[in-house]
mmCIF file of C-alpha atoms in Angstrom:
data_model
loop_
_atom_site.group_PDB
_atom_site.id
_atom_site.type_symbol
_atom_site.label_atom_id
_atom_site.label_comp_id
_atom_site.label_asym_id
_atom_site.label_seq_id
_atom_site.Cartn_x
_atom_site.Cartn_y
_atom_site.Cartn_z
ATOM 1 C CA UNK A 1369 20.557 -16.055 -24.775
ATOM 2 C CA UNK A 1370 19.894 -13.121 -22.364
ATOM 3 C CA UNK A 1371 21.359 -11.933 -19.003
ATOM 4 C CA UNK A 1372 18.205 -10.148 -18.576
ATOM 5 C CA UNK A 1373 15.864 -11.066 -15.940
ATOM 6 C CA UNK A 1374 12.202 -12.528 -16.249
ATOM 7 C CA UNK A 1375 11.098 -11.379 -13.156
ATOM 8 C CA UNK A 1376 12.010 -8.434 -10.514
ATOM 9 C CA UNK A 1377 11.059 -8.753 -6.845
ATOM 10 C CA UNK A 1378 10.834 -5.331 -5.455
ATOM 11 C CA UNK A 1379 11.095 -5.228 -1.465
ATOM 12 C CA UNK A 1380 10.151 -1.578 -0.002
ATOM 13 C CA UNK A 1381 11.731 -1.816 3.202
ATOM 14 C CA UNK A 1382 11.844 1.174 6.317
ATOM 15 C CA UNK A 1383 13.507 -0.752 9.359
ATOM 16 C CA UNK A 1384 12.232 -4.146 8.640
ATOM 17 C CA UNK A 1385 15.555 -6.208 9.899
ATOM 18 C CA UNK A 1386 12.804 -8.353 12.030
ATOM 19 C CA UNK A 1387 11.518 -10.050 8.935
ATOM 20 C CA UNK A 1388 13.368 -9.243 6.317
ATOM 21 C CA UNK A 1389 15.726 -12.183 5.689
ATOM 22 C CA UNK A 1390 12.511 -14.452 5.649
ATOM 23 C CA UNK A 1391 10.937 -12.184 2.920
ATOM 24 C CA UNK A 1392 13.727 -12.588 0.816
ATOM 25 C CA UNK A 1393 14.149 -16.559 1.541
ATOM 26 C CA UNK A 1394 10.374 -16.754 0.892
ATOM 27 C CA UNK A 1395 10.555 -15.043 -2.339
ATOM 28 C CA UNK A 1396 13.831 -16.945 -3.713
ATOM 29 C CA UNK A 1397 12.645 -20.302 -3.121
ATOM 30 C CA UNK A 1398 9.715 -19.604 -5.723
ATOM 31 C CA UNK A 1399 12.324 -17.573 -8.355
ATOM 32 C CA UNK A 1400 14.656 -20.574 -8.704
ATOM 33 C CA UNK A 1401 13.200 -21.505 -11.857
ATOM 34 C CA UNK A 1402 13.033 -17.953 -13.653
ATOM 35 C CA UNK A 1403 16.164 -15.832 -14.295
ATOM 36 C CA UNK A 1404 15.411 -13.076 -11.469
ATOM 37 C CA UNK A 1405 17.090 -10.387 -9.269
ATOM 38 C CA UNK A 1406 16.030 -9.140 -5.807
ATOM 39 C CA UNK A 1407 16.139 -5.533 -5.374
ATOM 40 C CA UNK A 1408 15.741 -4.257 -1.803
ATOM 41 C CA UNK A 1409 14.269 -0.418 -2.053
ATOM 42 C CA UNK A 1410 14.859 0.814 0.994
ATOM 43 C CA UNK A 1411 14.528 4.270 2.432
ATOM 44 C CA UNK A 1412 17.332 5.086 4.469
ATOM 45 C CA UNK A 1413 16.413 2.681 7.655
ATOM 46 C CA UNK A 1414 18.303 3.437 10.883
ATOM 47 C CA UNK A 1415 18.433 -0.573 11.908
ATOM 48 C CA UNK A 1416 20.415 -2.631 9.976
ATOM 49 C CA UNK A 1417 18.162 -3.811 7.233
ATOM 50 C CA UNK A 1418 20.254 -3.012 4.335
ATOM 51 C CA UNK A 1419 22.970 -5.276 5.647
ATOM 52 C CA UNK A 1420 20.723 -7.934 6.340
ATOM 53 C CA UNK A 1421 19.561 -7.559 2.763
ATOM 54 C CA UNK A 1422 23.052 -7.327 1.447
ATOM 55 C CA UNK A 1423 24.061 -10.699 3.259
ATOM 56 C CA UNK A 1424 21.301 -12.536 1.543
ATOM 57 C CA UNK A 1425 22.337 -11.523 -1.841
ATOM 58 C CA UNK A 1426 19.776 -9.003 -2.809
ATOM 59 C CA UNK A 1427 20.699 -5.841 -4.712
ATOM 60 C CA UNK A 1428 20.045 -2.577 -2.350
ATOM 61 C CA UNK A 1429 19.508 0.521 -3.374
ATOM 62 C CA UNK A 1430 18.362 3.375 -0.741
ATOM 63 C CA UNK A 1431 17.272 7.030 -1.078
ATOM 64 C CA UNK A 1432 19.334 9.914 -0.294
ATOM 65 C CA UNK A 1433 17.171 12.321 1.610
ATOM 66 C CA UNK A 1434 15.083 11.260 4.504
ATOM 67 C CA UNK A 1435 12.496 13.611 3.899
ATOM 68 C CA UNK A 1436 11.324 11.373 0.649
ATOM 69 C CA UNK A 1437 10.411 8.727 2.679
ATOM 70 C CA UNK A 1438 6.613 7.667 2.028
ATOM 71 C CA UNK A 1439 4.578 4.544 0.949
ATOM 72 C CA UNK A 1440 4.886 5.261 -2.831
ATOM 73 C CA UNK A 1441 8.498 5.908 -3.190
ATOM 74 C CA UNK A 1442 9.719 2.553 -2.238
ATOM 75 C CA UNK A 1443 8.536 0.244 -5.340
ATOM 76 C CA UNK A 1444 9.229 2.866 -7.596
ATOM 77 C CA UNK A 1445 12.751 3.350 -6.325
ATOM 78 C CA UNK A 1446 12.739 -0.519 -7.120
ATOM 79 C CA UNK A 1447 11.393 0.126 -10.482
ATOM 80 C CA UNK A 1448 13.872 2.382 -11.873
ATOM 81 C CA UNK A 1449 16.489 0.028 -10.856
ATOM 82 C CA UNK A 1450 14.848 -3.095 -12.301
ATOM 83 C CA UNK A 1451 15.156 -4.783 -15.651
ATOM 84 C CA UNK A 1452 12.620 -7.779 -15.191
ATOM 85 C CA UNK A 1453 9.978 -8.283 -17.732
ATOM 86 C CA UNK A 1454 7.235 -8.789 -14.491
ATOM 87 C CA UNK A 1455 7.516 -7.133 -11.553
ATOM 88 C CA UNK A 1456 6.510 -8.716 -8.058
ATOM 89 C CA UNK A 1457 5.956 -5.925 -5.452
ATOM 90 C CA UNK A 1458 6.384 -6.952 -1.537
ATOM 91 C CA UNK A 1459 7.017 -5.351 1.791
ATOM 92 C CA UNK A 1460 9.656 -6.351 4.380
ATOM 93 C CA UNK A 1461 6.993 -7.843 6.710
ATOM 94 C CA UNK A 1462 5.580 -9.801 4.300
ATOM 95 C CA UNK A 1463 6.104 -13.882 3.360
ATOM 96 C CA UNK A 1464 5.240 -14.917 -0.287
ATOM 97 C CA UNK A 1465 3.197 -18.154 -0.316
ATOM 98 C CA UNK A 1466 4.291 -20.848 -2.304
ATOM 99 C CA UNK A 1467 2.826 -21.662 -5.313
ATOM 100 C CA UNK A 1468 2.109 -17.723 -6.160
ATOM 101 C CA UNK A 1469 4.415 -16.995 -8.435
ATOM 102 C CA UNK A 1470 3.944 -19.928 -11.093
ATOM 103 C CA UNK A 1471 -0.060 -19.278 -11.081
ATOM 104 C CA UNK A 1472 0.819 -15.360 -11.110
ATOM 105 C CA UNK A 1473 3.067 -15.872 -14.776
ATOM 106 C CA UNK A 1474 0.803 -18.344 -16.075
ATOM 107 C CA UNK A 1475 -2.256 -16.195 -15.711
ATOM 108 C CA UNK A 1476 -0.339 -13.231 -16.995
ATOM 109 C CA UNK A 1477 1.136 -15.334 -20.238
ATOM 110 C CA UNK A 1478 -2.611 -16.411 -21.135
ATOM 111 C CA UNK A 1479 -4.022 -12.929 -20.615
ATOM 112 C CA UNK A 1480 -2.763 -10.035 -22.187
ATOM 113 C CA UNK A 1481 -5.358 -7.618 -21.457
ATOM 114 C CA UNK A 1482 -4.535 -7.773 -17.555
ATOM 115 C CA UNK A 1483 -1.732 -5.712 -16.271
ATOM 116 C CA UNK A 1484 -1.387 -7.311 -12.903
ATOM 117 C CA UNK A 1485 -2.740 -10.220 -10.340
ATOM 118 C CA UNK A 1486 -2.433 -11.210 -6.769
ATOM 119 C CA UNK A 1487 -3.685 -13.568 -4.504
ATOM 120 C CA UNK A 1488 -5.421 -14.275 -1.311
ATOM 121 C CA UNK A 1489 -3.736 -12.649 2.361
ATOM 122 C CA UNK A 1490 -3.218 -14.281 5.564
ATOM 123 C CA UNK A 1491 -2.887 -12.211 8.598
ATOM 124 C CA UNK A 1492 -1.343 -13.031 12.108
ATOM 125 C CA UNK A 1493 -3.592 -11.481 15.179
ATOM 126 C CA UNK A 1494 -3.350 -7.925 15.089
ATOM 127 C CA UNK A 1495 -2.962 -6.212 18.279
ATOM 128 C CA UNK A 1496 -4.325 -3.245 17.682
ATOM 129 C CA UNK A 1497 -7.789 -2.076 16.287
ATOM 130 C CA UNK A 1498 -6.388 -0.941 12.742
ATOM 131 C CA UNK A 1499 -5.060 -4.918 12.177
ATOM 132 C CA UNK A 1500 -7.806 -6.553 13.845
ATOM 133 C CA UNK A 1501 -10.114 -4.764 11.892
ATOM 134 C CA UNK A 1502 -8.315 -5.429 8.639
ATOM 135 C CA UNK A 1503 -7.845 -8.981 9.133
ATOM 136 C CA UNK A 1504 -12.119 -8.936 9.812
ATOM 137 C CA UNK A 1505 -12.408 -7.513 6.313
ATOM 138 C CA UNK A 1506 -9.746 -9.474 4.596
ATOM 139 C CA UNK A 1507 -12.640 -10.659 1.985
ATOM 140 C CA UNK A 1508 -13.372 -6.719 1.393
ATOM 141 C CA UNK A 1509 -9.925 -5.484 1.393
ATOM 142 C CA UNK A 1510 -8.247 -8.243 -0.702
ATOM 143 C CA UNK A 1511 -11.243 -9.502 -2.802
ATOM 144 C CA UNK A 1512 -11.199 -11.950 -5.651
ATOM 145 C CA UNK A 1513 -11.841 -11.963 -9.125
ATOM 146 C CA UNK A 1514 -11.380 -8.955 -11.278
ATOM 147 C CA UNK A 1515 -10.871 -5.518 -8.891
ATOM 148 C CA UNK A 1516 -9.927 -1.860 -9.040
ATOM 149 C CA UNK A 1517 -6.091 -2.333 -7.508
ATOM 150 C CA UNK A 1518 -4.026 -4.831 -5.650
ATOM 151 C CA UNK A 1519 -3.518 -4.003 -1.793
ATOM 152 C CA UNK A 1520 -0.447 -5.533 -0.587
ATOM 153 C CA UNK A 1521 1.188 -5.415 -3.993
ATOM 154 C CA UNK A 1522 1.369 -8.074 -6.924
ATOM 155 C CA UNK A 1523 3.012 -9.646 -9.780
ATOM 156 C CA UNK A 1524 2.627 -6.675 -12.519
ATOM 157 C CA UNK A 1525 3.891 -6.624 -16.687
ATOM 158 C CA UNK A 1526 6.419 -3.984 -17.009
ATOM 159 C CA UNK A 1527 4.989 -3.370 -20.617
ATOM 160 C CA UNK A 1528 2.076 -1.883 -18.966
ATOM 161 C CA UNK A 1529 4.137 0.234 -16.495
ATOM 162 C CA UNK A 1530 6.211 1.345 -18.904
ATOM 163 C CA UNK A 1531 2.975 2.490 -20.754
ATOM 164 C CA UNK A 1532 1.495 4.488 -18.363
ATOM 165 C CA UNK A 1533 4.674 6.355 -16.962
ATOM 166 C CA UNK A 1534 5.751 5.018 -13.868
ATOM 167 C CA UNK A 1535 4.995 2.428 -11.167
ATOM 168 C CA UNK A 1536 3.767 4.006 -8.093
ATOM 169 C CA UNK A 1537 3.533 7.642 -7.290
ATOM 170 C CA UNK A 1538 6.684 9.023 -5.479
ATOM 171 C CA UNK A 1539 4.699 11.602 -3.313
ATOM 172 C CA UNK A 1540 2.151 9.337 -1.642
ATOM 173 C CA UNK A 1541 2.380 8.463 1.747
ATOM 174 C CA UNK A 1542 -0.661 6.059 1.221
ATOM 175 C CA UNK A 1543 -2.927 4.514 -1.390
ATOM 176 C CA UNK A 1544 -0.194 4.470 -3.974
ATOM 177 C CA UNK A 1545 -1.584 0.797 -4.746
ATOM 178 C CA UNK A 1546 -4.786 2.489 -5.638
ATOM 179 C CA UNK A 1547 -3.424 5.016 -7.488
ATOM 180 C CA UNK A 1548 -1.452 2.542 -9.770
ATOM 181 C CA UNK A 1549 -4.526 0.464 -10.269
ATOM 182 C CA UNK A 1550 -6.260 3.774 -11.380
ATOM 183 C CA UNK A 1551 -4.204 4.710 -13.904
ATOM 184 C CA UNK A 1552 -3.971 0.894 -15.115
ATOM 185 C CA UNK A 1553 -7.210 0.391 -15.645
ATOM 186 C CA UNK A 1554 -7.112 4.239 -17.407
ATOM 187 C CA UNK A 1555 -5.035 2.599 -19.829
ATOM 188 C CA UNK A 1556 -6.833 -0.236 -20.496
ATOM 189 C CA UNK A 1557 -5.640 -2.851 -18.621
ATOM 190 C CA UNK A 1558 -7.422 -5.091 -16.080
ATOM 191 C CA UNK A 1559 -6.527 -6.366 -12.568
ATOM 192 C CA UNK A 1560 -7.018 -9.664 -10.802
ATOM 193 C CA UNK A 1561 -6.869 -11.262 -7.758
ATOM 194 C CA UNK A 1562 -6.612 -15.204 -8.202
ATOM 195 C CA UNK A 1563 -7.740 -17.570 -5.477
ATOM 196 C CA UNK A 1564 -4.167 -18.915 -4.649
ATOM 197 C CA UNK A 1565 -2.349 -17.678 -1.542
ATOM 198 C CA UNK A 1566 -0.147 -14.488 -1.954
ATOM 199 C CA UNK A 1567 1.329 -13.469 1.122
ATOM 200 C CA UNK A 1568 1.471 -13.691 4.769
ATOM 201 C CA UNK A 1569 2.094 -10.623 6.669
ATOM 202 C CA UNK A 1570 3.504 -9.626 10.020
ATOM 203 C CA UNK A 1571 0.893 -6.652 11.585
ATOM 204 C CA UNK A 1572 2.258 -3.818 13.503
ATOM 205 C CA UNK A 1573 2.758 -4.492 17.658
ATOM 206 C CA UNK A 1574 1.897 -0.917 18.759
ATOM 207 C CA UNK A 1575 -1.445 -0.196 20.988
ATOM 208 C CA UNK A 1576 -3.796 1.364 18.703
ATOM 209 C CA UNK A 1577 -3.229 4.985 19.884
ATOM 210 C CA UNK A 1578 0.030 4.663 19.406
ATOM 211 C CA UNK A 1579 -0.289 3.223 16.087
ATOM 212 C CA UNK A 1580 -2.459 6.235 15.219
ATOM 213 C CA UNK A 1581 0.234 8.744 16.490
ATOM 214 C CA UNK A 1582 3.030 6.881 14.486
ATOM 215 C CA UNK A 1583 1.013 6.964 11.035
ATOM 216 C CA UNK A 1584 0.088 10.653 11.776
ATOM 217 C CA UNK A 1585 3.675 11.473 11.995
ATOM 218 C CA UNK A 1586 4.559 9.621 8.608
ATOM 219 C CA UNK A 1587 1.673 10.966 6.787
ATOM 220 C CA UNK A 1588 0.286 7.648 6.176
ATOM 221 C CA UNK A 1589 -3.056 9.214 7.055
ATOM 222 C CA UNK A 1590 -2.552 11.789 4.496
ATOM 223 C CA UNK A 1591 -2.648 9.092 1.842
ATOM 224 C CA UNK A 1592 -6.575 9.858 1.013
ATOM 225 C CA UNK A 1593 -6.313 13.718 0.673
ATOM 226 C CA UNK A 1594 -3.070 13.117 -1.353
ATOM 227 C CA UNK A 1595 -4.781 10.603 -3.755
ATOM 228 C CA UNK A 1596 -7.569 13.094 -3.872
ATOM 229 C CA UNK A 1597 -4.839 15.958 -4.788
ATOM 230 C CA UNK A 1598 -2.740 13.947 -7.453
ATOM 231 C CA UNK A 1599 -6.261 12.941 -9.360
ATOM 232 C CA UNK A 1600 -7.518 16.381 -9.418
ATOM 233 C CA UNK A 1601 -8.183 17.947 -12.871
ATOM 234 C CA UNK A 1602 -7.356 14.148 -14.492
ATOM 235 C CA UNK A 1603 -10.031 12.189 -15.906
ATOM 236 C CA UNK A 1604 -10.000 9.397 -13.077
ATOM 237 C CA UNK A 1605 -10.493 11.741 -10.156
ATOM 238 C CA UNK A 1606 -13.986 9.978 -9.651
ATOM 239 C CA UNK A 1607 -12.641 6.999 -9.606
ATOM 240 C CA UNK A 1608 -10.077 8.415 -6.664
ATOM 241 C CA UNK A 1609 -13.444 9.934 -4.760
ATOM 242 C CA UNK A 1610 -14.523 6.035 -4.965
ATOM 243 C CA UNK A 1611 -11.718 4.681 -3.576
ATOM 244 C CA UNK A 1612 -11.439 7.194 -0.561
ATOM 245 C CA UNK A 1613 -15.769 8.141 -0.429
ATOM 246 C CA UNK A 1614 -15.357 6.691 3.611
ATOM 247 C CA UNK A 1615 -12.953 9.146 4.617
ATOM 248 C CA UNK A 1616 -14.503 11.733 2.623
ATOM 249 C CA UNK A 1617 -17.809 10.993 3.565
ATOM 250 C CA UNK A 1618 -16.759 11.038 7.322
ATOM 251 C CA UNK A 1619 -15.096 14.346 6.988
ATOM 252 C CA UNK A 1620 -17.715 15.973 5.359
ATOM 253 C CA UNK A 1621 -19.854 14.559 8.375
ATOM 254 C CA UNK A 1622 -17.584 15.823 11.368
ATOM 255 C CA UNK A 1623 -17.297 19.352 9.530
ATOM 256 C CA UNK A 1624 -20.988 19.508 9.663
ATOM 257 C CA UNK A 1625 -21.010 18.277 13.375
ATOM 258 C CA UNK A 1626 -18.566 20.757 14.125
ATOM 259 C CA UNK A 1627 -21.029 23.606 12.242
ATOM 260 C CA UNK A 1628 -23.879 22.499 14.152
ATOM 261 C CA UNK A 1629 -21.544 22.745 17.730
ATOM 262 C CA UNK A 1630 -20.446 26.211 17.181
ATOM 263 C CA UNK A 1631 -24.047 27.304 15.533
ATOM 264 C CA UNK A 1632 -24.950 27.252 19.168
ATOM 265 C CA UNK A 1633 -28.275 25.056 18.754
ATOM 266 C CA UNK A 1634 -28.348 22.416 20.953
ATOM 267 C CA UNK A 1635 -31.064 20.598 19.405
ATOM 268 C CA UNK A 1636 -29.415 20.747 15.850
ATOM 269 C CA UNK A 1637 -26.335 19.698 17.252
ATOM 270 C CA UNK A 1638 -27.848 16.571 19.316
ATOM 271 C CA UNK A 1639 -29.602 15.925 15.707
ATOM 272 C CA UNK A 1640 -26.398 15.465 13.857
ATOM 273 C CA UNK A 1641 -24.953 13.845 16.896
ATOM 274 C CA UNK A 1642 -27.436 10.952 16.451
ATOM 275 C CA UNK A 1643 -26.018 8.963 13.615
ATOM 276 C CA UNK A 1644 -22.451 9.267 15.385
ATOM 277 C CA UNK A 1645 -23.632 7.641 18.747
ATOM 278 C CA UNK A 1646 -25.329 5.075 16.183
ATOM 279 C CA UNK A 1647 -22.318 4.160 14.571
ATOM 280 C CA UNK A 1648 -20.620 3.497 17.739
ATOM 281 C CA UNK A 1649 -23.172 0.828 19.329
ATOM 282 C CA UNK A 1650 -22.885 -0.768 15.911
ATOM 283 C CA UNK A 1651 -19.512 -0.787 15.747
ATOM 284 C CA UNK A 1652 -19.767 -2.019 19.777
ATOM 285 C CA UNK A 1653 -22.128 -4.862 19.250
ATOM 286 C CA UNK A 1654 -20.386 -6.089 16.072
ATOM 287 C CA UNK A 1655 -17.144 -6.701 17.790
ATOM 288 C CA UNK A 1656 -18.813 -7.213 21.357
ATOM 289 C CA UNK A 1657 -16.995 -4.086 22.835
ATOM 290 C CA UNK A 1658 -17.516 -0.732 23.459
ATOM 291 C CA UNK A 1659 -13.808 0.032 23.206
ATOM 292 C CA UNK A 1660 -13.880 -1.014 19.637
ATOM 293 C CA UNK A 1661 -16.888 1.213 18.691
ATOM 294 C CA UNK A 1662 -14.729 4.193 20.104
ATOM 295 C CA UNK A 1663 -11.698 2.933 18.284
ATOM 296 C CA UNK A 1664 -13.253 2.858 15.146
ATOM 297 C CA UNK A 1665 -14.689 6.473 15.283
ATOM 298 C CA UNK A 1666 -11.040 7.450 16.337
ATOM 299 C CA UNK A 1667 -9.557 5.553 13.312
ATOM 300 C CA UNK A 1668 -12.107 7.605 11.107
ATOM 301 C CA UNK A 1669 -11.416 10.905 12.602
ATOM 302 C CA UNK A 1670 -7.757 10.495 12.504
ATOM 303 C CA UNK A 1671 -7.902 9.206 8.505
ATOM 304 C CA UNK A 1672 -10.446 12.339 8.353
ATOM 305 C CA UNK A 1673 -7.721 14.713 9.651
ATOM 306 C CA UNK A 1674 -4.921 13.235 7.458
ATOM 307 C CA UNK A 1675 -7.552 13.548 4.391
ATOM 308 C CA UNK A 1676 -7.319 17.549 5.048
ATOM 309 C CA UNK A 1677 -3.881 17.543 5.605
ATOM 310 C CA UNK A 1678 -3.292 15.649 2.328
ATOM 311 C CA UNK A 1679 -5.508 17.819 0.562
ATOM 312 C CA UNK A 1680 -3.293 20.770 1.016
ATOM 313 C CA UNK A 1681 -0.113 19.094 0.678
ATOM 314 C CA UNK A 1682 2.173 19.632 -2.356
ATOM 315 C CA UNK A 1683 3.232 16.731 -4.274
ATOM 316 C CA UNK A 1684 6.437 15.417 -5.772
ATOM 317 C CA UNK A 1685 6.640 14.987 -9.662
ATOM 318 C CA UNK A 1686 5.951 11.416 -9.731
ATOM 319 C CA UNK A 1687 7.832 11.207 -13.408
ATOM 320 C CA UNK A 1688 10.861 13.045 -11.334
ATOM 321 C CA UNK A 1689 13.031 9.953 -9.609
ATOM 322 C CA UNK A 1690 13.967 10.139 -6.454
ATOM 323 C CA UNK A 1691 17.710 10.471 -5.614
ATOM 324 C CA UNK A 1692 18.889 7.169 -4.862
ATOM 325 C CA UNK A 1693 22.774 5.220 -4.558
ATOM 326 C CA UNK A 1694 23.112 1.593 -4.552
ATOM 327 C CA UNK A 1695 24.495 0.173 -1.558
ATOM 328 C CA UNK A 1696 24.945 -3.375 -2.381
ATOM 329 C CA UNK A 1697 24.769 -4.972 -6.189
ATOM 330 C CA UNK A 1698 24.394 -8.323 -7.143
ATOM 331 C CA UNK A 1699 23.543 -9.935 -10.411
ATOM 332 C CA UNK A 1700 20.894 -11.656 -12.494
ATOM 333 C CA UNK A 1701 20.527 -15.280 -10.541
ATOM 334 C CA UNK A 1702 19.076 -18.519 -12.767
#
């Protein structure tokens, strides 16, 4: 009988001491029927995330260099240390919903043309604009049925990942799941979000503007531009552009607004400004708050600035493994 795990759960973390134990417990409850391993892929947390995860019996691997922290490196790090036939991707602020894993395994075993599946998502009441807006758009962000990518993770077939070379792009500060979905579909695979609960998520509690500053410092806002840069010259560039179209359109609009302003033609500037005013008013009416309308513009402007920044950011080779070390090692659980 093989000693290899059937499922590897990869949990990416950075300062997730508040929730990592609940994340591990929620996963382990559903893994008891399968030979498995739980890997916490940590980006050099400055709290005690690693110690808590190790005490829970997880294998803990960590980056060596803090400058390599980004959204894309986490699951790639977990993947490089994994052995399972299937890969369950989670974040350290999520809890896996009961029943998802059995449904996901059953679907993938009977649908070999699918590389990965996820499920429906539950979120708490966010305290800032980004997460409040995200909760309002859950059906758009996490649509059921066949989809172009699985935001928030999912259960993936290892053989499909091996076919495309790497799991997540270690150089992307965001949109790494979109980039993974693009490559899988280019390889002929499909992805599906099942009508079963997948995870519940704890939102960041930062105020809106503080959250944007954090996103800028961590370079998360550079994700759309980095995705486009990573796809440049590749057959899937149009797919990347489709995913980032809102940010790209708003970036072009802001550039047009800037040109109208510096041109000195007041009438031209007023004409170009009008769509922005209408957009703010529509958002304000929809959310019954002028502040929410203004926040939506500030949020889009921040992503536009990040897109430009990301376009000019050199990316690390996704096929080169990041330097890492194992700080806690556990065996296969049965």
